[in-house]
Amino acid sequence: MSSPAPPASKKQRTSKGSNDDDGIPIPEITQLDYVNLTSHSDAFGVDPIPISWGHPNPSIRGPVICTVRHSSQRNAIGAHSGSYCIYTGLAVAAGKLNPDYVPNLKLTSPVFKIGPHASWSDPKKMASIDPFGHMTTEAYEGYLSKGFDIRPTIAITKAHIDLPETREAVAAGRLVPDGKILLSTGQSVVSKAAIEPVWYLPEIARRFGCTETMLRQSIFRMTNGMYPELITRPDIKIFLPPIGGLTIYIWGDPDTIPDEDIELTCRVHDECNGSDVFGSDICTCRPYLTHAIEECIKTAQRGGAGVVIYFRKEGRSLGEVTKYLVYNTRKRQEGGDSAENYFNCTEQVAGVQDTRFQALMPDPLHFLGVTKIHNFISMSDMKYNAIVNTGIEIVNRVEIPKELVPLDAQVEITAKVFHGYNAGEAYKGIDEKELKKTVGREYGYDDKPKEKKNVVEDK
């Protein structure tokens, strides 16, 4: 792979670009009927708004400028809304959206406060989220009043969550409505934050053990050259990747989260549409998620807080198509869907077992100011290690109760525990013999008669 172009020479900010009274530049509005080719270094971000990632003062740190209205002043590569930015383009192409439209943010400010926390100014703890992404109207009001189009990358609101499993827990007596955290209807009251990824590339590269140049080249190459600025503008360090973000759900008072003396229960959950939404029983995702929510509610009722961080990392970040191809491979392989070959099937189809790479995962915990988790609802050693390696203490690790593991998910849980997932007391009996004999449900894809095996059967 060829080396990137040498850094573009940064132009001195011109006198017309700022006012003496406040130091905030005057916005330069891009004419959107003209297309700038970002493959040319002098056509993008030639006069970028300075940004000092990691500075604790948002005014000095500077805003992330990644909208289309200020091409010459942009200080970030990519576009807002992650993969949904393509739909914005479709809306403009269909004549449904004026490309010059600037959102009215007057009534959008957070409904509860998060931060600031000391971790916000430490790139080793905050490199995949803009910690000031929810403070746009507050921290950058001066820029907005001058006409800059600056978009929030975090939105904070509240909601009621209505889950059948929660209502079942109330009916069974495991949960008792208190009228505040849990209502008599079975609904729970949550605070929540939606977060779009904002990457500080030097720190992202450090976490993945590569040079920033290698990181930029790899993303450029594997996106078929989607972002030329990764190569042509190594001086621009911020990247808004076209990937899914995450949502934080909080039960209880968010202000208690940084207090190590107040109980905190937490689950970090990766999206699984088939299970989380539609109840597929081939994995433990939904039952583990709903169990975590139940534990979060209980913790909040005891005066603590419960947190679920829901990442959009479908199919171990390999995507749902790849995941379904793996399912077919698992079911069709010689000997059936076996725990013994659970991970091999993924690698056979995708070339790798997992691309979630938990190096970025702890950032939302640091965004919340977490320094201690009393109950971690997860069996994943990769998640556990990633979290504690950033300085967060985990006291208890909570496995999914055996009675919640679906029939066809016995393959998954057996393979994961055998290969190193934290077993807890419930799964200590899983050995190589158990691994070899655990086989999943047969689907008969090819309409061929099957020999009788020791398989999971519906009762």
Tab-separated table of C-alpha atoms in Angstrom:
chain	number	residue	atom	x	y	z
A	1	MET	CA	0.000	0.000	0.000
A	2	SER	CA	1.398	3.408	-0.909
A	3	SER	CA	2.330	5.911	1.745
A	4	PRO	CA	-0.033	8.796	2.443
A	5	ALA	CA	0.592	12.193	0.948
A	6	PRO	CA	2.695	14.541	3.068
A	7	PRO	CA	0.730	16.676	5.508
A	8	ALA	CA	-1.019	19.582	3.866
A	9	SER	CA	0.473	22.882	4.904
A	10	LYS	CA	-1.901	24.542	7.317
A	11	LYS	CA	-2.847	28.054	6.313
A	12	GLN	CA	-2.711	30.876	8.809
A	13	ARG	CA	-6.152	31.971	9.805
A	14	THR	CA	-6.967	35.130	7.920
A	15	SER	CA	-8.022	38.337	9.643
A	16	LYS	CA	-11.433	38.131	7.989
A	17	GLY	CA	-11.958	34.798	9.691
A	18	SER	CA	-12.382	36.004	13.255
A	19	ASN	CA	-13.709	38.836	15.341
A	20	ASP	CA	-11.408	40.582	17.782
A	21	ASP	CA	-14.034	40.709	20.512
A	22	ASP	CA	-14.636	36.966	20.982
A	23	GLY	CA	-12.125	35.186	18.770
A	24	ILE	CA	-14.856	33.126	17.109
A	25	PRO	CA	-14.383	32.953	13.320
A	26	ILE	CA	-16.974	34.155	10.881
A	27	PRO	CA	-18.535	31.139	9.142
A	28	GLU	CA	-17.678	30.638	5.502
A	29	ILE	CA	-20.750	29.175	3.823
A	30	THR	CA	-20.129	26.587	1.105
A	31	GLN	CA	-22.129	26.921	-2.106
A	32	LEU	CA	-23.687	23.481	-2.363
A	33	ASP	CA	-24.311	23.693	-6.108
A	34	TYR	CA	-20.564	23.238	-6.512
A	35	VAL	CA	-18.923	19.892	-5.750
A	36	ASN	CA	-15.540	19.919	-4.013
A	37	LEU	CA	-13.410	16.839	-4.598
A	38	THR	CA	-11.951	15.916	-1.234
A	39	SER	CA	-9.264	13.876	-2.970
A	40	HIS	CA	-7.544	17.235	-3.489
A	41	SER	CA	-6.055	18.465	-0.232
A	42	ASP	CA	-6.676	22.138	-1.051
A	43	ALA	CA	-10.436	21.600	-1.532
A	44	PHE	CA	-11.341	20.507	1.987
A	45	GLY	CA	-10.684	22.016	5.383
A	46	VAL	CA	-8.169	24.561	4.082
A	47	ASP	CA	-8.882	26.804	7.086
A	48	PRO	CA	-10.152	24.328	9.743
A	49	ILE	CA	-11.496	25.517	13.071
A	50	PRO	CA	-8.776	24.595	15.603
A	51	ILE	CA	-9.581	21.682	17.869
A	52	SER	CA	-7.512	20.551	20.854
A	53	TRP	CA	-8.807	17.091	21.718
A	54	GLY	CA	-8.632	16.385	25.431
A	55	HIS	CA	-8.826	19.989	26.658
A	56	PRO	CA	-11.268	20.175	29.600
A	57	ASN	CA	-12.707	23.540	28.522
A	58	PRO	CA	-15.075	23.048	25.544
A	59	SER	CA	-14.522	26.623	24.356
A	60	ILE	CA	-10.771	26.054	24.149
A	61	ARG	CA	-11.158	22.473	22.916
A	62	GLY	CA	-13.280	23.794	20.049
A	63	PRO	CA	-16.378	22.415	18.311
A	64	VAL	CA	-16.405	19.455	15.946
A	65	ILE	CA	-17.320	20.881	12.529
A	66	CYS	CA	-18.472	18.101	10.199
A	67	THR	CA	-21.450	19.612	8.356
A	68	VAL	CA	-21.564	20.377	4.637
A	69	ARG	CA	-22.058	24.140	5.016
A	70	HIS	CA	-18.492	24.955	6.055
A	71	SER	CA	-16.255	22.959	3.739
A	72	SER	CA	-13.202	25.170	4.180
A	73	GLN	CA	-13.563	25.281	7.984
A	74	ARG	CA	-14.345	21.618	8.657
A	75	ASN	CA	-12.066	20.010	11.200
A	76	ALA	CA	-13.421	16.460	10.891
A	77	ILE	CA	-13.599	13.760	8.227
A	78	GLY	CA	-16.865	11.953	7.521
A	79	ALA	CA	-20.469	12.971	8.122
A	80	HIS	CA	-23.019	13.146	10.907
A	81	SER	CA	-25.580	10.384	11.606
A	82	GLY	CA	-23.256	7.474	10.889
A	83	SER	CA	-24.555	5.163	8.168
A	84	TYR	CA	-27.794	7.178	8.034
A	85	CYS	CA	-25.960	10.032	6.275
A	86	ILE	CA	-26.712	8.194	3.028
A	87	TYR	CA	-30.433	8.690	3.632
A	88	THR	CA	-29.788	12.415	4.010
A	89	GLY	CA	-28.284	12.328	0.531
A	90	LEU	CA	-31.332	10.462	-0.763
A	91	ALA	CA	-33.635	13.054	0.817
A	92	VAL	CA	-31.754	15.846	-0.958
A	93	ALA	CA	-31.762	13.931	-4.257
A	94	ALA	CA	-35.534	13.375	-3.959
A	95	GLY	CA	-36.126	17.059	-3.328
A	96	LYS	CA	-37.476	16.426	0.165
A	97	LEU	CA	-34.672	18.163	2.071
A	98	ASN	CA	-33.098	21.535	1.423
A	99	PRO	CA	-29.327	20.950	1.635
A	100	ASP	CA	-28.963	24.429	3.165
A	101	TYR	CA	-31.303	23.597	6.046
A	102	VAL	CA	-29.903	24.198	9.527
A	103	PRO	CA	-31.719	22.451	12.413
A	104	ASN	CA	-33.494	24.460	15.088
A	105	LEU	CA	-31.837	23.257	18.313
A	106	LYS	CA	-33.623	25.670	20.654
A	107	LEU	CA	-35.595	23.019	22.579
A	108	THR	CA	-33.207	20.074	22.207
A	109	SER	CA	-30.906	20.501	25.212
A	110	PRO	CA	-30.422	17.525	27.601
A	111	VAL	CA	-33.204	16.840	30.104
A	112	PHE	CA	-30.671	15.784	32.743
A	113	LYS	CA	-27.010	16.547	33.298
A	114	ILE	CA	-24.035	14.328	32.523
A	115	GLY	CA	-20.555	15.538	33.447
A	116	PRO	CA	-18.177	17.071	33.070
A	117	HIS	CA	-15.872	14.378	34.465
A	118	ALA	CA	-12.080	14.210	34.737
A	119	SER	CA	-12.062	11.314	32.257
A	120	TRP	CA	-13.294	13.644	29.510
A	121	SER	CA	-9.873	15.264	29.218
A	122	ASP	CA	-7.970	11.964	29.069
A	123	PRO	CA	-7.737	10.628	25.479
A	124	LYS	CA	-6.885	7.183	26.862
A	125	LYS	CA	-10.425	7.114	28.266
A	126	MET	CA	-12.254	9.249	25.733
A	127	ALA	CA	-11.362	8.817	22.060
A	128	SER	CA	-14.492	7.432	20.354
A	129	ILE	CA	-17.037	9.928	21.758
A	130	ASP	CA	-17.131	13.712	21.757
A	131	PRO	CA	-17.748	14.289	25.492
A	132	PHE	CA	-19.179	17.718	24.702
A	133	GLY	CA	-21.444	16.324	21.988
A	134	HIS	CA	-24.589	16.998	24.057
A	135	MET	CA	-23.555	20.542	25.034
A	136	THR	CA	-23.702	22.125	21.579
A	137	THR	CA	-26.257	24.817	22.409
A	138	GLU	CA	-24.539	25.608	25.713
A	139	ALA	CA	-20.832	25.364	24.970
A	140	TYR	CA	-20.906	26.674	21.399
A	141	GLU	CA	-23.734	29.201	21.535
A	142	GLY	CA	-21.359	31.865	20.224
A	143	TYR	CA	-20.640	29.808	17.111
A	144	LEU	CA	-24.321	29.057	16.545
A	145	SER	CA	-25.326	32.719	16.883
A	146	LYS	CA	-22.845	33.632	14.164
A	147	GLY	CA	-24.367	31.121	11.757
A	148	PHE	CA	-22.229	28.013	12.183
A	149	ASP	CA	-24.005	24.698	11.561
A	150	ILE	CA	-22.778	22.560	14.457
A	151	ARG	CA	-24.663	19.333	15.131
A	152	PRO	CA	-24.958	17.498	18.453
A	153	THR	CA	-23.517	13.983	18.451
A	154	ILE	CA	-25.233	13.096	21.741
A	155	ALA	CA	-28.911	13.511	22.647
A	156	ILE	CA	-30.167	13.016	26.210
A	157	THR	CA	-33.801	12.367	27.121
A	158	LYS	CA	-36.109	10.237	29.302
A	159	ALA	CA	-38.605	7.458	28.564
A	160	HIS	CA	-40.774	4.645	29.907
A	161	ILE	CA	-39.657	1.114	28.983
A	162	ASP	CA	-42.364	-1.542	28.580
A	163	LEU	CA	-41.046	-5.116	28.396
A	164	PRO	CA	-43.087	-8.323	28.741
A	165	GLU	CA	-40.251	-9.865	30.771
A	166	THR	CA	-40.499	-7.031	33.289
A	167	ARG	CA	-44.250	-7.508	33.604
A	168	GLU	CA	-43.637	-11.255	34.071
A	169	ALA	CA	-41.095	-10.482	36.819
A	170	VAL	CA	-43.725	-8.350	38.576
A	171	ALA	CA	-46.333	-11.118	38.266
A	172	ALA	CA	-43.833	-13.650	39.644
A	173	GLY	CA	-42.942	-11.401	42.553
A	174	ARG	CA	-39.273	-10.923	41.578
A	175	LEU	CA	-39.929	-7.216	41.017
A	176	VAL	CA	-42.205	-5.008	43.113
A	177	PRO	CA	-43.518	-1.723	41.659
A	178	ASP	CA	-42.536	1.336	43.689
A	179	GLY	CA	-44.260	4.013	41.611
A	180	LYS	CA	-40.987	5.765	40.799
A	181	ILE	CA	-38.501	3.382	39.200
A	182	LEU	CA	-41.055	0.689	38.379
A	183	LEU	CA	-44.702	1.560	37.780
A	184	SER	CA	-47.713	-0.589	38.586
A	185	THR	CA	-48.158	-1.152	34.835
A	186	GLY	CA	-44.804	-2.950	34.709
A	187	GLN	CA	-43.171	-0.036	32.899
A	188	SER	CA	-39.810	1.189	34.151
A	189	VAL	CA	-38.693	4.815	34.019
A	190	VAL	CA	-35.319	5.450	32.394
A	191	SER	CA	-32.968	8.234	31.457
A	192	LYS	CA	-31.185	7.625	28.173
A	193	ALA	CA	-28.555	9.017	25.833
A	194	ALA	CA	-28.035	8.321	22.132
A	195	ILE	CA	-24.419	8.683	21.019
A	196	GLU	CA	-22.837	8.890	17.564
A	197	PRO	CA	-19.175	7.892	17.289
A	198	VAL	CA	-16.560	10.646	17.006
A	199	TRP	CA	-13.041	9.248	16.722
A	200	TYR	CA	-9.771	10.896	17.677
A	201	LEU	CA	-7.558	8.967	15.287
A	202	PRO	CA	-4.170	9.150	17.092
A	203	GLU	CA	-5.635	7.490	20.207
A	204	ILE	CA	-7.703	4.993	18.203
A	205	ALA	CA	-4.486	3.881	16.521
A	206	ARG	CA	-2.685	3.576	19.854
A	207	ARG	CA	-5.420	1.358	21.277
A	208	PHE	CA	-5.249	-0.959	18.286
A	209	GLY	CA	-1.491	-1.193	18.465
A	210	CYS	CA	-0.779	0.341	15.070
A	211	THR	CA	0.445	3.621	13.675
A	212	GLU	CA	-2.032	6.326	12.773
A	213	THR	CA	-0.814	6.027	9.183
A	214	MET	CA	-1.633	2.316	9.109
A	215	LEU	CA	-5.074	2.965	10.617
A	216	ARG	CA	-5.875	5.620	8.019
A	217	GLN	CA	-4.625	3.456	5.146
A	218	SER	CA	-6.561	0.408	6.324
A	219	ILE	CA	-9.873	2.267	6.668
A	220	PHE	CA	-9.331	3.988	3.310
A	221	ARG	CA	-8.544	0.702	1.601
A	222	MET	CA	-11.345	-1.380	3.140
A	223	THR	CA	-13.975	1.282	2.376
A	224	ASN	CA	-12.887	1.302	-1.278
A	225	GLY	CA	-11.491	4.811	-0.994
A	226	MET	CA	-14.626	6.309	0.538
A	227	TYR	CA	-12.685	8.908	2.543
A	228	PRO	CA	-9.699	10.306	0.571
A	229	GLU	CA	-9.084	12.857	3.329
A	230	LEU	CA	-7.816	10.032	5.531
A	231	ILE	CA	-4.820	9.951	3.191
A	232	THR	CA	-4.623	13.524	1.916
A	233	ARG	CA	-5.244	15.313	5.227
A	234	PRO	CA	-3.266	13.638	8.019
A	235	ASP	CA	-3.388	16.959	9.871
A	236	ILE	CA	-7.135	16.501	10.458
A	237	LYS	CA	-7.396	14.107	13.413
A	238	ILE	CA	-11.165	13.763	13.917
A	239	PHE	CA	-13.237	11.162	12.032
A	240	LEU	CA	-16.980	10.514	12.155
A	241	PRO	CA	-17.123	6.893	10.906
A	242	PRO	CA	-20.130	5.515	8.967
A	243	ILE	CA	-20.996	2.980	11.665
A	244	GLY	CA	-23.727	2.507	14.232
A	245	GLY	CA	-23.538	4.326	17.531
A	246	LEU	CA	-24.808	3.329	20.958
A	247	THR	CA	-27.529	4.079	23.482
A	248	ILE	CA	-27.128	4.375	27.247
A	249	TYR	CA	-30.132	3.435	29.416
A	250	ILE	CA	-30.061	4.475	33.071
A	251	TRP	CA	-32.367	3.335	35.869
A	252	GLY	CA	-32.164	5.479	39.005
A	253	ASP	CA	-30.408	8.782	39.570
A	254	PRO	CA	-27.622	9.408	36.999
A	255	ASP	CA	-25.857	11.674	39.502
A	256	THR	CA	-24.997	8.644	41.674
A	257	ILE	CA	-23.059	6.863	38.916
A	258	PRO	CA	-19.616	8.393	39.662
A	259	ASP	CA	-19.951	7.725	43.419
A	260	GLU	CA	-18.028	4.538	44.223
A	261	ASP	CA	-19.920	4.124	47.492
A	262	ILE	CA	-23.296	3.849	45.740
A	263	GLU	CA	-24.157	0.530	44.078
A	264	LEU	CA	-23.886	0.420	40.291
A	265	THR	CA	-25.110	-2.453	38.129
A	266	CYS	CA	-24.090	-2.491	34.479
A	267	ARG	CA	-24.380	-4.492	31.280
A	268	VAL	CA	-22.593	-3.689	28.030
A	269	HIS	CA	-24.725	-5.289	25.306
A	270	ASP	CA	-24.039	-5.676	21.591
A	271	GLU	CA	-26.990	-5.511	19.228
A	272	CYS	CA	-28.628	-8.749	18.110
A	273	ASN	CA	-31.768	-7.934	16.142
A	274	GLY	CA	-32.839	-11.563	15.747
A	275	SER	CA	-32.879	-12.217	19.487
A	276	ASP	CA	-33.278	-8.755	21.054
A	277	VAL	CA	-36.296	-7.829	18.914
A	278	PHE	CA	-37.723	-11.038	17.451
A	279	GLY	CA	-36.834	-13.576	20.128
A	280	SER	CA	-34.710	-16.008	18.119
A	281	ASP	CA	-33.545	-18.759	20.476
A	282	ILE	CA	-30.203	-19.499	18.808
A	283	CYS	CA	-28.409	-17.172	21.244
A	284	THR	CA	-28.668	-15.772	24.776
A	285	CYS	CA	-28.825	-12.105	23.786
A	286	ARG	CA	-32.396	-11.117	24.674
A	287	PRO	CA	-32.691	-13.149	27.889
A	288	TYR	CA	-29.337	-11.803	29.119
A	289	LEU	CA	-30.423	-8.259	28.224
A	290	THR	CA	-33.782	-8.509	29.986
A	291	HIS	CA	-32.144	-10.171	33.009
A	292	ALA	CA	-29.735	-7.229	33.179
A	293	ILE	CA	-32.650	-4.782	33.029
A	294	GLU	CA	-34.322	-6.615	35.915
A	295	GLU	CA	-31.122	-6.361	37.962
A	296	CYS	CA	-30.764	-2.673	37.043
A	297	ILE	CA	-34.289	-1.978	38.294
A	298	LYS	CA	-33.586	-3.770	41.573
A	299	THR	CA	-30.372	-1.802	42.056
A	300	ALA	CA	-32.125	1.504	41.373
A	301	GLN	CA	-34.832	0.585	43.887
A	302	ARG	CA	-32.096	0.025	46.477
A	303	GLY	CA	-30.900	3.589	45.917
A	304	GLY	CA	-28.203	2.843	43.357
A	305	ALA	CA	-28.202	3.053	39.579
A	306	GLY	CA	-28.428	0.540	36.742
A	307	VAL	CA	-26.849	1.096	33.336
A	308	VAL	CA	-27.253	-0.780	30.066
A	309	ILE	CA	-25.034	0.334	27.195
A	310	TYR	CA	-26.453	-0.915	23.902
A	311	PHE	CA	-23.921	-0.927	21.057
A	312	ARG	CA	-24.942	-1.230	17.391
A	313	LYS	CA	-22.516	-4.093	16.703
A	314	GLU	CA	-24.761	-6.562	14.920
A	315	GLY	CA	-23.270	-10.015	14.403
A	316	ARG	CA	-20.072	-9.262	16.362
A	317	SER	CA	-19.724	-6.188	14.114
A	318	LEU	CA	-19.576	-8.470	11.079
A	319	GLY	CA	-23.155	-7.606	10.117
A	320	GLU	CA	-26.407	-9.520	9.986
A	321	VAL	CA	-25.854	-10.999	6.519
A	322	THR	CA	-22.565	-12.526	7.638
A	323	LYS	CA	-24.219	-13.756	10.827
A	324	TYR	CA	-26.934	-15.583	8.911
A	325	LEU	CA	-24.360	-17.110	6.570
A	326	VAL	CA	-22.609	-18.410	9.675
A	327	TYR	CA	-25.905	-19.826	10.968
A	328	ASN	CA	-26.364	-21.764	7.728
A	329	THR	CA	-22.805	-23.049	7.916
A	330	ARG	CA	-23.302	-24.165	11.505
A	331	LYS	CA	-26.488	-26.064	10.721
A	332	ARG	CA	-25.230	-27.672	7.500
A	333	GLN	CA	-21.763	-28.757	8.602
A	334	GLU	CA	-20.909	-32.405	9.045
A	335	GLY	CA	-22.139	-33.521	12.454
A	336	GLY	CA	-24.608	-30.653	12.837
A	337	ASP	CA	-24.499	-27.432	14.811
A	338	SER	CA	-21.893	-28.379	17.383
A	339	ALA	CA	-20.466	-26.396	20.267
A	340	GLU	CA	-17.074	-27.824	19.333
A	341	ASN	CA	-17.071	-25.953	16.002
A	342	TYR	CA	-19.019	-22.866	17.121
A	343	PHE	CA	-16.182	-20.378	16.627
A	344	ASN	CA	-14.658	-22.171	13.638
A	345	CYS	CA	-17.787	-21.580	11.567
A	346	THR	CA	-17.586	-17.820	12.013
A	347	GLU	CA	-13.940	-17.781	11.031
A	348	GLN	CA	-14.657	-20.012	8.028
A	349	VAL	CA	-17.192	-17.514	6.653
A	350	ALA	CA	-15.774	-14.173	7.821
A	351	GLY	CA	-12.065	-14.874	8.124
A	352	VAL	CA	-12.136	-13.724	11.743
A	353	GLN	CA	-14.095	-14.770	14.821
A	354	ASP	CA	-15.057	-11.309	16.041
A	355	THR	CA	-14.512	-7.696	14.921
A	356	ARG	CA	-16.054	-5.935	17.897
A	357	PHE	CA	-12.587	-5.383	19.371
A	358	GLN	CA	-13.430	-4.049	22.818
A	359	ALA	CA	-10.699	-1.383	22.855
A	360	LEU	CA	-13.268	1.396	22.320
A	361	MET	CA	-16.058	-0.126	24.413
A	362	PRO	CA	-15.234	1.457	27.824
A	363	ASP	CA	-15.503	5.048	26.527
A	364	PRO	CA	-19.234	5.496	27.312
A	365	LEU	CA	-18.552	4.285	30.866
A	366	HIS	CA	-15.960	7.037	31.222
A	367	PHE	CA	-18.420	9.482	29.656
A	368	LEU	CA	-20.720	8.707	32.599
A	369	GLY	CA	-17.874	9.103	35.099
A	370	VAL	CA	-17.838	5.415	36.093
A	371	THR	CA	-14.896	4.346	38.237
A	372	LYS	CA	-16.443	1.305	39.959
A	373	ILE	CA	-19.016	-1.288	38.865
A	374	HIS	CA	-20.446	-3.338	41.694
A	375	ASN	CA	-22.367	-5.822	39.521
A	376	PHE	CA	-21.208	-6.492	35.961
A	377	ILE	CA	-23.877	-8.487	34.129
A	378	SER	CA	-21.631	-10.218	31.615
A	379	MET	CA	-19.595	-13.384	31.192
A	380	SER	CA	-17.266	-11.908	28.557
A	381	ASP	CA	-13.628	-11.824	29.569
A	382	MET	CA	-12.853	-9.515	26.637
A	383	LYS	CA	-15.280	-6.901	27.942
A	384	TYR	CA	-14.157	-7.371	31.526
A	385	ASN	CA	-10.473	-6.999	30.641
A	386	ALA	CA	-11.083	-3.953	28.443
A	387	ILE	CA	-12.944	-2.190	31.236
A	388	VAL	CA	-10.575	-2.927	34.115
A	389	ASN	CA	-7.556	-2.073	31.948
A	390	THR	CA	-8.842	1.510	31.771
A	391	GLY	CA	-8.917	1.814	35.564
A	392	ILE	CA	-12.529	0.875	36.348
A	393	GLU	CA	-12.967	-1.590	39.209
A	394	ILE	CA	-15.437	-4.477	38.782
A	395	VAL	CA	-16.520	-6.152	42.022
A	396	ASN	CA	-18.977	-8.898	41.004
A	397	ARG	CA	-19.443	-10.672	37.667
A	398	VAL	CA	-22.935	-12.029	37.115
A	399	GLU	CA	-23.592	-14.896	34.691
A	400	ILE	CA	-26.904	-15.497	32.960
A	401	PRO	CA	-29.068	-17.912	35.020
A	402	LYS	CA	-29.113	-21.366	33.402
A	403	GLU	CA	-32.899	-21.430	33.247
A	404	LEU	CA	-32.838	-18.381	30.948
A	405	VAL	CA	-30.635	-19.994	28.286
A	406	PRO	CA	-32.865	-20.902	25.294
A	407	LEU	CA	-32.860	-24.417	23.845
A	408	ASP	CA	-30.867	-23.763	20.712
A	409	ALA	CA	-28.492	-21.434	22.575
A	410	GLN	CA	-26.966	-24.340	24.496
A	411	VAL	CA	-24.407	-24.560	21.682
A	412	GLU	CA	-23.381	-20.930	22.154
A	413	ILE	CA	-23.142	-20.915	25.942
A	414	THR	CA	-21.263	-24.232	26.033
A	415	ALA	CA	-18.706	-23.074	23.449
A	416	LYS	CA	-18.188	-19.701	25.104
A	417	VAL	CA	-17.714	-21.071	28.605
A	418	PHE	CA	-15.356	-23.801	27.413
A	419	HIS	CA	-13.237	-21.251	25.557
A	420	GLY	CA	-12.838	-18.899	28.491
A	421	TYR	CA	-16.002	-16.988	29.289
A	422	ASN	CA	-16.430	-16.411	33.008
A	423	ALA	CA	-18.446	-19.455	34.044
A	424	GLY	CA	-19.522	-18.511	37.548
A	425	GLU	CA	-20.994	-21.241	39.693
A	426	ALA	CA	-23.727	-22.153	37.221
A	427	TYR	CA	-21.511	-23.398	34.388
A	428	LYS	CA	-18.502	-24.955	36.108
A	429	GLY	CA	-19.318	-28.442	34.836
A	430	ILE	CA	-18.669	-27.624	31.175
A	431	ASP	CA	-15.673	-29.666	30.021
A	432	GLU	CA	-14.417	-31.128	26.740
A	433	LYS	CA	-16.877	-34.005	26.966
A	434	GLU	CA	-19.776	-31.586	27.330
A	435	LEU	CA	-18.388	-29.522	24.436
A	436	LYS	CA	-18.308	-32.503	22.083
A	437	LYS	CA	-21.783	-33.775	22.888
A	438	THR	CA	-23.657	-30.447	22.700
A	439	VAL	CA	-25.354	-30.154	19.311
A	440	GLY	CA	-28.020	-27.688	18.236
A	441	ARG	CA	-31.371	-28.101	16.544
A	442	GLU	CA	-31.468	-29.510	13.007
A	443	TYR	CA	-33.357	-27.553	10.379
A	444	GLY	CA	-33.164	-30.010	7.492
A	445	TYR	CA	-32.164	-27.323	4.997
A	446	ASP	CA	-31.523	-29.767	2.200
A	447	ASP	CA	-34.521	-32.027	2.849
A	448	LYS	CA	-32.268	-35.012	3.411
A	449	PRO	CA	-33.012	-37.660	6.048
A	450	LYS	CA	-30.959	-37.059	9.189
A	451	GLU	CA	-29.391	-39.582	11.464
A	452	LYS	CA	-30.488	-39.400	15.064
A	453	LYS	CA	-27.982	-37.454	17.161
A	454	ASN	CA	-27.804	-35.992	20.643
A	455	VAL	CA	-29.493	-32.772	19.565
A	456	VAL	CA	-31.507	-30.055	21.223
A	457	GLU	CA	-35.188	-30.763	20.782
A	458	ASP	CA	-38.232	-28.633	21.544
A	459	LYS	CA	-40.366	-29.954	24.354
